[in-house]
Coordinates of C-alpha atoms in Angstrom, one line a residue:
M1 CA -14.6 -0.9 24.7
D2 CA -12.9 1.9 25.7
I3 CA -9.4 2.7 25.6
E4 CA -7.2 5.6 27.2
V5 CA -6.4 9.0 25.5
K6 CA -2.1 10.1 25.3
T7 CA -0.8 13.0 24.6
L8 CA 2.0 13.5 22.4
A9 CA 4.4 13.9 25.7
G10 CA 2.6 10.8 26.9
A11 CA 0.6 12.7 30.1
S12 CA -3.1 10.5 30.4
A13 CA -6.2 12.9 28.7
G14 CA -8.6 10.8 29.5
T15 CA -10.7 7.8 27.3
V16 CA -13.0 7.2 24.9
S17 CA -14.7 4.7 24.3
L18 CA -14.3 2.3 20.5
S19 CA -17.4 0.8 18.6
D20 CA -16.8 -3.1 18.4
E21 CA -19.1 -2.8 15.1
T22 CA -15.3 -1.4 13.8
F23 CA -13.0 -2.1 16.7
G24 CA -14.7 -4.7 18.8
L25 CA -14.3 -8.3 15.8
E26 CA -12.9 -11.1 14.9
P27 CA -9.9 -10.5 12.7
R28 CA -9.6 -12.9 9.6
A29 CA -6.7 -13.2 7.4
D30 CA -8.8 -15.0 4.3
I31 CA -10.4 -11.0 4.6
L32 CA -7.1 -9.8 4.7
H33 CA -4.4 -11.3 2.3
R34 CA -7.7 -10.1 -0.6
V35 CA -7.9 -6.9 0.3
V36 CA -3.8 -6.1 0.5
R37 CA -4.0 -8.7 -2.5
W38 CA -6.4 -5.8 -4.4
Q39 CA -4.6 -2.5 -3.1
L40 CA -1.5 -4.6 -4.4
A41 CA -2.6 -5.4 -8.1
Q42 CA -4.2 -1.7 -8.2
R43 CA -0.6 -0.4 -7.8
Q44 CA 1.4 -1.8 -10.0
Q45 CA 1.7 -0.8 -12.9
G46 CA 0.9 -3.5 -16.2
T47 CA 4.0 -1.1 -18.4
H48 CA 6.5 -4.1 -18.2
K49 CA 6.9 -4.6 -22.8
T50 CA 9.3 -6.3 -24.7
M51 CA 9.5 -6.3 -28.7
T52 CA 8.1 -9.6 -30.9
R53 CA 10.2 -10.2 -34.5
G54 CA 7.8 -7.5 -36.4
E55 CA 8.8 -4.2 -34.0
I56 CA 13.1 -5.3 -33.9
N57 CA 14.9 -3.1 -35.8
S58 CA 17.7 -5.2 -38.1
T59 CA 17.3 -7.0 -42.0
G60 CA 14.9 -9.3 -42.7
K61 CA 17.7 -10.8 -45.3
K62 CA 18.2 -14.5 -44.9
M63 CA 21.3 -15.4 -42.9
Y64 CA 22.4 -17.9 -45.4
R65 CA 21.1 -20.0 -47.6
Q66 CA 18.6 -23.3 -47.2
K67 CA 21.0 -25.7 -48.3
G68 CA 24.1 -27.2 -48.4
T69 CA 25.8 -25.3 -45.5
G70 CA 25.3 -27.8 -43.2
R71 CA 23.7 -25.7 -40.7
A72 CA 20.5 -25.7 -38.7
R73 CA 18.0 -23.6 -41.6
H74 CA 17.2 -20.1 -40.6
S75 CA 15.8 -16.9 -41.7
D76 CA 16.9 -13.6 -40.4
K77 CA 18.4 -12.4 -37.6
K78 CA 15.7 -11.6 -35.5
A79 CA 14.7 -14.7 -34.2
P80 CA 14.2 -15.0 -30.4
Q81 CA 17.5 -17.4 -30.7
F82 CA 19.8 -14.9 -31.5
R83 CA 21.4 -12.4 -29.3
G84 CA 19.4 -8.7 -30.5
G85 CA 15.9 -10.5 -31.0
S86 CA 13.5 -10.6 -30.5
K87 CA 11.6 -12.7 -27.2
A88 CA 8.9 -15.2 -27.3
H89 CA 5.6 -14.6 -26.0
G90 CA 6.9 -11.6 -24.2
P91 CA 4.8 -9.1 -21.0
K92 CA 3.3 -7.3 -22.9
P93 CA 1.4 -3.8 -21.1
R94 CA -1.7 -5.2 -19.7
S95 CA -3.8 -3.8 -15.9
H96 CA -3.1 -6.4 -13.3
A97 CA -6.4 -4.7 -11.3
I98 CA -8.8 -7.3 -9.8
E99 CA -12.7 -6.2 -9.3
L100 CA -13.6 -6.3 -5.0
Q101 CA -16.8 -4.9 -3.8
K102 CA -16.9 -2.0 -1.8
K103 CA -18.2 -4.1 1.1
V104 CA -15.7 -6.4 1.0
R105 CA -13.1 -4.1 1.6
L106 CA -14.9 -1.7 3.6
L107 CA -15.3 -4.7 6.1
G108 CA -11.3 -5.4 5.1
L109 CA -10.8 -2.2 6.5
K110 CA -12.7 -2.9 10.3
H111 CA -11.0 -5.8 10.2
A112 CA -7.1 -4.5 9.9
L113 CA -8.4 -1.5 12.5
S114 CA -10.2 -4.9 15.1
A115 CA -6.8 -6.5 14.5
K116 CA -4.6 -4.0 15.5
A117 CA -6.8 -3.3 18.8
K118 CA -7.0 -6.7 19.4
A119 CA -2.8 -7.3 19.4
N120 CA -2.6 -4.0 22.0
G121 CA -1.1 -2.1 18.9
L122 CA -3.9 1.0 19.2
I123 CA -3.1 3.9 20.0
V124 CA -4.9 7.2 21.2
I125 CA -3.2 10.7 21.2
E126 CA -5.6 13.7 22.3
D127 CA -4.2 15.5 18.5
A128 CA -1.2 15.1 15.5
K129 CA 0.3 18.7 16.4
I130 CA 3.5 20.6 17.0
E131 CA 4.6 23.7 17.8
A132 CA 8.3 23.4 16.4
I133 CA 9.2 22.0 13.5
K134 CA 11.8 19.9 14.7
T135 CA 12.3 15.9 13.8
K136 CA 14.4 15.8 16.4
A137 CA 11.8 16.4 19.2
L138 CA 9.3 14.3 18.0
R139 CA 11.1 11.7 17.1
E140 CA 12.0 11.9 21.3
Q141 CA 8.3 12.2 21.7
F142 CA 7.7 9.1 20.4
A143 CA 9.9 6.9 21.7
G144 CA 8.5 8.1 25.2
L145 CA 5.5 6.4 23.6
G146 CA 6.8 3.0 23.1
V147 CA 6.0 4.5 19.3
G148 CA 9.6 3.5 16.8
N149 CA 7.4 1.5 13.8
A150 CA 3.9 3.0 13.7
L151 CA 1.1 4.3 10.6
I152 CA -0.6 8.0 12.2
I153 CA -3.9 8.6 10.8
D154 CA -5.7 12.0 12.0
N155 CA -8.5 13.9 10.3
V156 CA -6.5 16.3 8.5
V157 CA -3.0 16.1 8.2
D158 CA -1.5 19.1 10.5
A159 CA 1.1 19.9 7.4
G160 CA 3.7 20.7 10.5
F161 CA 3.7 17.4 12.1
A162 CA 3.6 15.9 8.7
K163 CA 7.4 17.4 7.5
A164 CA 8.5 16.7 10.8
A165 CA 7.6 12.8 10.9
R166 CA 8.3 12.6 7.3
N167 CA 12.1 11.7 7.8
I168 CA 12.0 9.6 11.2
P169 CA 12.2 5.9 9.2
M170 CA 9.2 3.3 9.5
V171 CA 6.4 6.1 10.3
D172 CA 3.4 7.0 8.4
V173 CA 1.5 9.3 8.7
L174 CA -2.3 9.9 6.9
P175 CA -5.0 11.5 6.9
V176 CA -7.9 9.7 7.7
A177 CA -9.6 9.1 3.8
G178 CA -6.0 7.7 3.1
L179 CA -6.6 4.9 5.7
N180 CA -6.0 1.7 4.1
V181 CA -5.5 -2.0 4.9
Y182 CA -2.3 -2.4 3.3
D183 CA -0.8 0.3 5.2
I184 CA -2.5 -0.3 9.0
M185 CA -0.8 -4.2 8.7
R186 CA 2.6 -3.9 7.8
R187 CA 3.4 -1.1 10.7
D188 CA 3.3 -2.5 14.2
T189 CA 1.6 0.4 16.1
L190 CA -0.9 2.5 14.9
V191 CA -1.7 5.5 16.5
L192 CA -5.5 7.5 16.1
T193 CA -6.1 11.1 17.4
R194 CA -9.8 11.7 18.5
A195 CA -10.8 13.7 15.6
A196 CA -9.3 10.0 12.9
L197 CA -11.9 8.3 15.1
D198 CA -14.6 10.6 14.3
G199 CA -13.6 10.9 10.8
I200 CA -13.1 6.5 10.9
E201 CA -16.6 6.9 12.0
A202 CA -18.0 8.6 10.2
R203 CA -16.8 7.3 7.2
F204 CA -18.2 4.4 7.8
A205 CA -21.9 5.7 8.2
G206 CA -20.9 7.3 4.4
K207 CA -20.6 10.7 4.9
T208 CA -17.4 10.5 3.1
A209 CA -15.9 8.1 0.8
A210 CA -16.3 4.9 1.8
V211 CA -12.8 3.1 0.6
A212 CA -10.1 5.0 -0.3
E213 CA -10.0 3.5 -5.1
T214 CA -6.3 3.8 -5.1
P215 CA -4.0 3.0 -1.1
A216 CA -1.9 6.4 -0.9
E217 CA 1.8 5.9 -0.2
G218 CA 2.8 5.9 3.1
A219 CA 5.5 8.9 3.9
N220 CA 8.7 6.3 4.1

């Protein structure tokens, strides 16, 4: 499939042919769901922790005598039913990561790219470079392209461009190495440079890391 290439100023810069194996698949929600679930599970820290009775810093003395008070029988104040006591069956530190085959993760990335192409949410630009590092000027260029909620991918992210874009809400900038399903699907528009297209094809060909193990965080 062919798609028009634009400049940041909104002018036409020719056309480029997109691979049907990458951008022409019929998107499958089940695969996208599996990959996004895997990514979010990888991000989860799993450091939640509550204290057991043996970890509470309190006296172990019996509250009152066993019989003759007319009240329920209790031991010390570290029991879960008392304020300042322990937590019964509370969470413990653990890993939330789940296993997902590399070929499924790779397929999920292709389906995410195809979903954007099918929904007319894909824009290809000549490059992502600016002369002056000005957020206001870059925001105006995005408005001219019709870009408001977008993920911008370049093969190697220009430092000045990333700096100008980081204060624009709902706009993320990532290199090809950090391209992932979750960040693609959470934005309305996917903006790729010509260099990013070459980098994506090289990544799928195995010339670079096939799938990022941990999803990169967005700029905003």
